[in-house]
Short mmCIF file of C-alpha atoms in Angstrom, two decimals:
data_model
loop_
_atom_site.label_atom_id
_atom_site.label_comp_id
_atom_site.label_asym_id
_atom_site.label_seq_id
_atom_site.Cartn_x
_atom_site.Cartn_y
_atom_site.Cartn_z
CA UNK A 776 18.49 -41.34 21.05
CA UNK A 777 18.18 -38.30 18.85
CA UNK A 778 18.09 -39.09 15.19
CA UNK A 779 17.16 -37.69 11.80
CA UNK A 780 15.98 -40.00 9.04
CA UNK A 781 15.82 -39.09 5.37
CA UNK A 782 14.41 -42.10 3.59
CA UNK A 783 14.98 -40.95 0.01
CA UNK A 784 18.64 -41.33 -1.02
CA UNK A 785 17.84 -39.86 -4.43
CA UNK A 786 14.99 -38.35 -6.42
CA UNK A 787 14.38 -37.38 -10.02
CA UNK A 788 11.79 -34.66 -10.62
CA UNK A 789 10.64 -32.96 -13.80
CA UNK A 790 11.38 -29.25 -14.01
CA UNK A 791 8.53 -27.01 -12.83
CA UNK A 792 6.97 -29.78 -10.74
CA UNK A 793 6.70 -29.53 -6.97
CA UNK A 794 8.85 -31.87 -4.93
CA UNK A 795 8.63 -33.09 -1.35
CA UNK A 796 11.72 -34.26 0.49
CA UNK A 797 10.99 -36.39 3.52
CA UNK A 798 12.45 -35.95 6.97
CA UNK A 799 11.48 -37.64 10.20
CA UNK A 800 13.12 -37.06 13.53
CA UNK A 801 13.33 -38.59 16.94
CA UNK A 802 13.92 -36.63 20.11
CA UNK A 803 12.79 -36.59 23.69
CA UNK A 804 13.26 -32.82 23.93
CA UNK A 805 10.10 -30.75 24.00
CA UNK A 806 11.74 -27.73 22.43
CA UNK A 807 13.84 -28.01 19.31
CA UNK A 808 14.48 -26.50 15.92
CA UNK A 809 14.44 -28.11 12.50
CA UNK A 810 16.58 -26.92 9.62
CA UNK A 811 17.00 -27.68 5.95
CA UNK A 812 20.24 -27.06 4.11
CA UNK A 813 21.10 -27.35 0.43
CA UNK A 814 24.48 -28.52 -0.80
CA UNK A 815 25.06 -27.99 -4.53
CA UNK A 816 27.79 -29.83 -6.39
CA UNK A 817 30.17 -26.97 -5.58
CA UNK A 818 30.08 -28.18 -1.96
CA UNK A 819 28.95 -25.21 0.11
CA UNK A 820 26.16 -25.58 2.66
CA UNK A 821 23.28 -23.17 2.13
CA UNK A 822 20.65 -22.60 4.81
CA UNK A 823 17.11 -22.82 3.41
CA UNK A 824 14.49 -22.79 6.12
CA UNK A 825 13.88 -23.16 9.86
CA UNK A 826 10.93 -24.45 11.89
CA UNK A 827 10.66 -24.19 15.66
CA UNK A 828 8.87 -26.94 17.53
CA UNK A 829 6.46 -24.46 19.07
CA UNK A 830 5.75 -22.58 15.86
CA UNK A 831 2.10 -23.04 15.02
CA UNK A 832 2.44 -22.15 11.37
CA UNK A 833 4.54 -23.96 8.82
CA UNK A 834 7.63 -22.01 7.81
CA UNK A 835 7.90 -20.63 4.29
CA UNK A 836 10.79 -18.97 2.46
CA UNK A 837 10.06 -18.14 -1.15
CA UNK A 838 9.64 -21.41 -3.03
CA UNK A 839 10.52 -23.44 0.05
CA UNK A 840 8.02 -24.48 2.67
CA UNK A 841 8.25 -26.87 5.54
CA UNK A 842 5.39 -29.30 6.14
CA UNK A 843 5.70 -29.71 9.90
CA UNK A 844 3.67 -32.46 11.53
CA UNK A 845 4.72 -32.52 15.16
CA UNK A 846 2.69 -35.54 16.23
CA UNK A 847 4.20 -37.59 13.44
CA UNK A 848 7.65 -36.08 14.03
CA UNK A 849 8.05 -35.17 10.42
CA UNK A 850 9.43 -32.02 8.81
CA UNK A 851 9.23 -32.44 5.07
CA UNK A 852 10.65 -29.81 2.72
CA UNK A 853 8.44 -28.79 -0.17
CA UNK A 854 9.96 -27.02 -3.15
CA UNK A 855 7.39 -25.50 -5.47
CA UNK A 856 7.95 -25.03 -9.20
CA UNK A 857 11.32 -26.78 -9.24
CA UNK A 858 14.17 -25.35 -11.29
CA UNK A 859 17.31 -26.90 -12.76
CA UNK A 860 19.32 -25.01 -10.14
CA UNK A 861 17.54 -26.94 -7.40
CA UNK A 862 19.58 -30.02 -8.27
CA UNK A 863 21.65 -30.65 -5.15
CA UNK A 864 21.94 -32.63 -1.95
CA UNK A 865 19.42 -31.63 0.69
CA UNK A 866 19.99 -32.19 4.37
CA UNK A 867 17.52 -32.09 7.22
CA UNK A 868 18.92 -31.27 10.67
CA UNK A 869 17.58 -30.91 14.17
CA UNK A 870 18.90 -28.91 17.11
CA UNK A 871 17.46 -29.50 20.56
CA UNK A 872 17.17 -26.22 22.41
CA UNK A 873 18.97 -27.80 25.35
CA UNK A 874 22.23 -27.57 23.41
CA UNK A 875 23.51 -26.27 20.10
CA UNK A 876 24.46 -29.54 18.48
CA UNK A 877 22.93 -30.09 15.09
CA UNK A 878 21.95 -33.66 14.33
CA UNK A 879 21.97 -34.40 10.61
CA UNK A 880 20.22 -36.75 8.27
CA UNK A 881 22.13 -38.60 5.57
CA UNK A 882 20.71 -36.36 2.85
CA UNK A 883 18.65 -36.69 -0.32
CA UNK A 884 20.15 -36.14 -3.73
CA UNK A 885 17.65 -34.26 -5.87
CA UNK A 886 18.04 -34.14 -9.64
CA UNK A 887 15.76 -31.89 -11.67
CA UNK A 888 15.22 -33.06 -15.23
CA UNK A 889 14.63 -30.52 -18.04
CA UNK B 1033 30.67 -9.40 3.95
CA UNK B 1034 29.62 -11.78 6.72
CA UNK B 1035 31.42 -15.03 6.25
CA UNK B 1036 33.21 -18.06 7.61
CA UNK B 1037 36.56 -18.73 6.00
CA UNK B 1038 38.58 -21.92 6.03
CA UNK B 1039 42.09 -22.63 4.89
CA UNK B 1040 43.31 -24.54 3.09
CA UNK B 1041 40.45 -25.51 0.79
CA UNK B 1042 42.26 -28.61 -0.43
CA UNK B 1043 45.03 -30.57 1.24
CA UNK B 1044 46.79 -33.80 0.42
CA UNK B 1045 49.12 -35.05 3.11
CA UNK B 1046 50.73 -38.22 4.39
CA UNK B 1047 50.02 -40.32 7.43
CA UNK B 1048 51.43 -38.87 10.62
CA UNK B 1049 52.26 -35.37 9.41
CA UNK B 1050 50.63 -32.85 11.73
CA UNK B 1051 48.32 -30.36 10.10
CA UNK B 1052 46.03 -27.49 11.06
CA UNK B 1053 42.93 -26.31 9.27
CA UNK B 1054 42.08 -22.74 10.16
CA UNK B 1055 38.58 -21.34 10.58
CA UNK B 1056 37.66 -17.73 11.09
CA UNK B 1057 34.34 -15.88 11.26
CA UNK B 1058 33.65 -12.15 11.19
CA UNK B 1059 30.14 -12.18 12.63
CA UNK B 1060 31.08 -12.10 16.32
CA UNK B 1061 29.41 -15.47 16.81
CA UNK B 1062 29.78 -17.23 20.13
CA UNK B 1063 29.21 -20.73 18.81
CA UNK B 1064 31.60 -22.48 16.45
CA UNK B 1065 31.75 -26.06 15.32
CA UNK B 1066 33.67 -28.51 13.16
CA UNK B 1067 32.01 -31.23 11.09
CA UNK B 1068 33.21 -33.91 8.80
CA UNK B 1069 31.14 -35.08 5.86
CA UNK B 1070 31.44 -38.57 4.45
CA UNK B 1071 29.27 -40.11 1.71
CA UNK B 1072 26.04 -41.60 3.05
CA UNK B 1073 26.68 -40.37 6.59
CA UNK B 1074 25.66 -36.75 6.42
CA UNK B 1075 27.59 -34.37 8.66
CA UNK B 1076 29.05 -35.52 11.94
CA UNK B 1077 30.20 -33.11 14.58
CA UNK B 1078 33.82 -33.31 15.68
CA UNK B 1079 34.12 -30.52 18.27
CA UNK B 1080 32.24 -27.41 19.15
CA UNK B 1081 32.77 -24.29 21.21
CA UNK B 1082 30.21 -22.12 22.96
CA UNK B 1083 32.66 -19.31 23.66
CA UNK B 1084 36.31 -18.43 24.11
CA UNK B 1085 38.24 -21.10 26.00
CA UNK B 1086 35.17 -23.37 26.07
CA UNK B 1087 35.30 -26.45 23.84
CA UNK B 1088 33.43 -29.75 23.90
CA UNK B 1089 33.57 -33.04 22.06
CA UNK B 1090 31.03 -33.83 19.41
CA UNK B 1091 30.21 -37.25 18.06
CA UNK B 1092 33.55 -38.12 16.44
CA UNK B 1093 36.37 -36.30 18.32
CA UNK B 1094 39.01 -39.04 18.21
CA UNK B 1095 42.16 -37.96 16.40
CA UNK B 1096 41.31 -34.25 16.46
CA UNK B 1097 42.08 -31.26 18.67
CA UNK B 1098 40.70 -27.76 18.71
CA UNK B 1099 41.34 -24.52 20.51
CA UNK B 1100 39.37 -21.31 20.97
CA UNK B 1101 41.76 -18.61 22.11
CA UNK B 1102 39.93 -15.84 20.27
CA UNK B 1103 36.27 -15.50 19.51
CA UNK B 1104 36.73 -15.35 15.76
CA UNK B 1105 39.10 -18.32 15.30
CA UNK B 1106 38.56 -22.05 15.82
CA UNK B 1107 41.39 -24.11 14.30
CA UNK B 1108 41.15 -27.86 13.83
CA UNK B 1109 44.34 -29.77 14.51
CA UNK B 1110 45.20 -33.27 13.38
CA UNK B 1111 48.27 -34.27 15.35
CA UNK B 1112 48.88 -37.52 13.49
CA UNK B 1113 46.52 -37.83 10.53
CA UNK B 1114 45.47 -41.26 9.30
CA UNK B 1115 43.78 -42.33 6.05
CA UNK B 1116 40.41 -42.72 7.80
CA UNK B 1117 40.46 -38.97 8.36
CA UNK B 1118 40.21 -38.39 4.64
CA UNK B 1119 37.01 -36.40 4.40
CA UNK B 1120 35.35 -33.07 3.65
CA UNK B 1121 35.54 -30.78 6.67
CA UNK B 1122 33.26 -27.88 7.45
CA UNK B 1123 33.56 -25.15 10.02
CA UNK B 1124 30.35 -23.41 11.08
CA UNK B 1125 29.35 -20.61 13.40
CA UNK B 1126 26.20 -19.12 14.85
CA UNK B 1127 25.07 -16.75 17.52
CA UNK B 1128 23.43 -18.23 20.57
CA UNK B 1129 19.65 -18.22 20.49
CA UNK B 1130 16.74 -20.33 19.47
CA UNK B 1131 16.31 -19.59 15.81
CA UNK B 1132 19.80 -18.97 14.61
CA UNK B 1133 21.03 -21.04 11.73
CA UNK B 1134 24.65 -22.04 11.44
CA UNK B 1135 26.75 -20.34 8.81
CA UNK B 1136 29.16 -22.64 7.07
CA UNK B 1137 32.61 -22.18 5.66
CA UNK B 1138 33.34 -23.37 2.11
CA UNK B 1139 34.78 -26.69 3.26
CA UNK B 1140 38.24 -28.25 3.28
CA UNK B 1141 38.79 -31.41 1.31
CA UNK B 1142 41.48 -33.44 3.07
CA UNK B 1143 43.18 -36.52 1.68
CA UNK B 1144 45.54 -38.50 3.91
CA UNK B 1145 47.70 -40.98 2.02
#
């Protein structure tokens, strides 16, 4: 069965510190994509970063990077120099390339403390 | 501006009263999808569509209908809403391809009394 697991329901982090949000996945597909989305309290879903299963380098987008460890089936999101505006729910999702269905984790609520 | 729009944004209704939530995208995307979001469960897919006149069930299709008569529109229909359909609903779209992320609408918060 295809599944995404986010083991941290909530996290508190001091402003300006780096934070790592965990994501592990389970799939039998050889080719797939991994996504991270941010959902602030206003409710919208904001795409952050993508990693393909065959990408050799870890994806980076500004302060966001994805620590992709294929053998361990993990795709952790790293946010460098956290800001108060990073407080939000963060969702990890996977899409097997055999179809377009996104499989979602339950999310991690991140709170940045001033 | 490229966007996915949903209407209404908020809706309170009563059990059994048919309702439709509209979704429209202006990006010429082939793929469209409906999700519901409930606390602690993440997003669960209701229905999706790969192109006009092509729709498929997601993980939680019971109690919902969809149609895709035009590429830009993908309405979600609740023929006889029940309280367990109280949720936050998202419409999303993407082009077909390996890398493409899904663009989300702003969400519709539905309460069924």
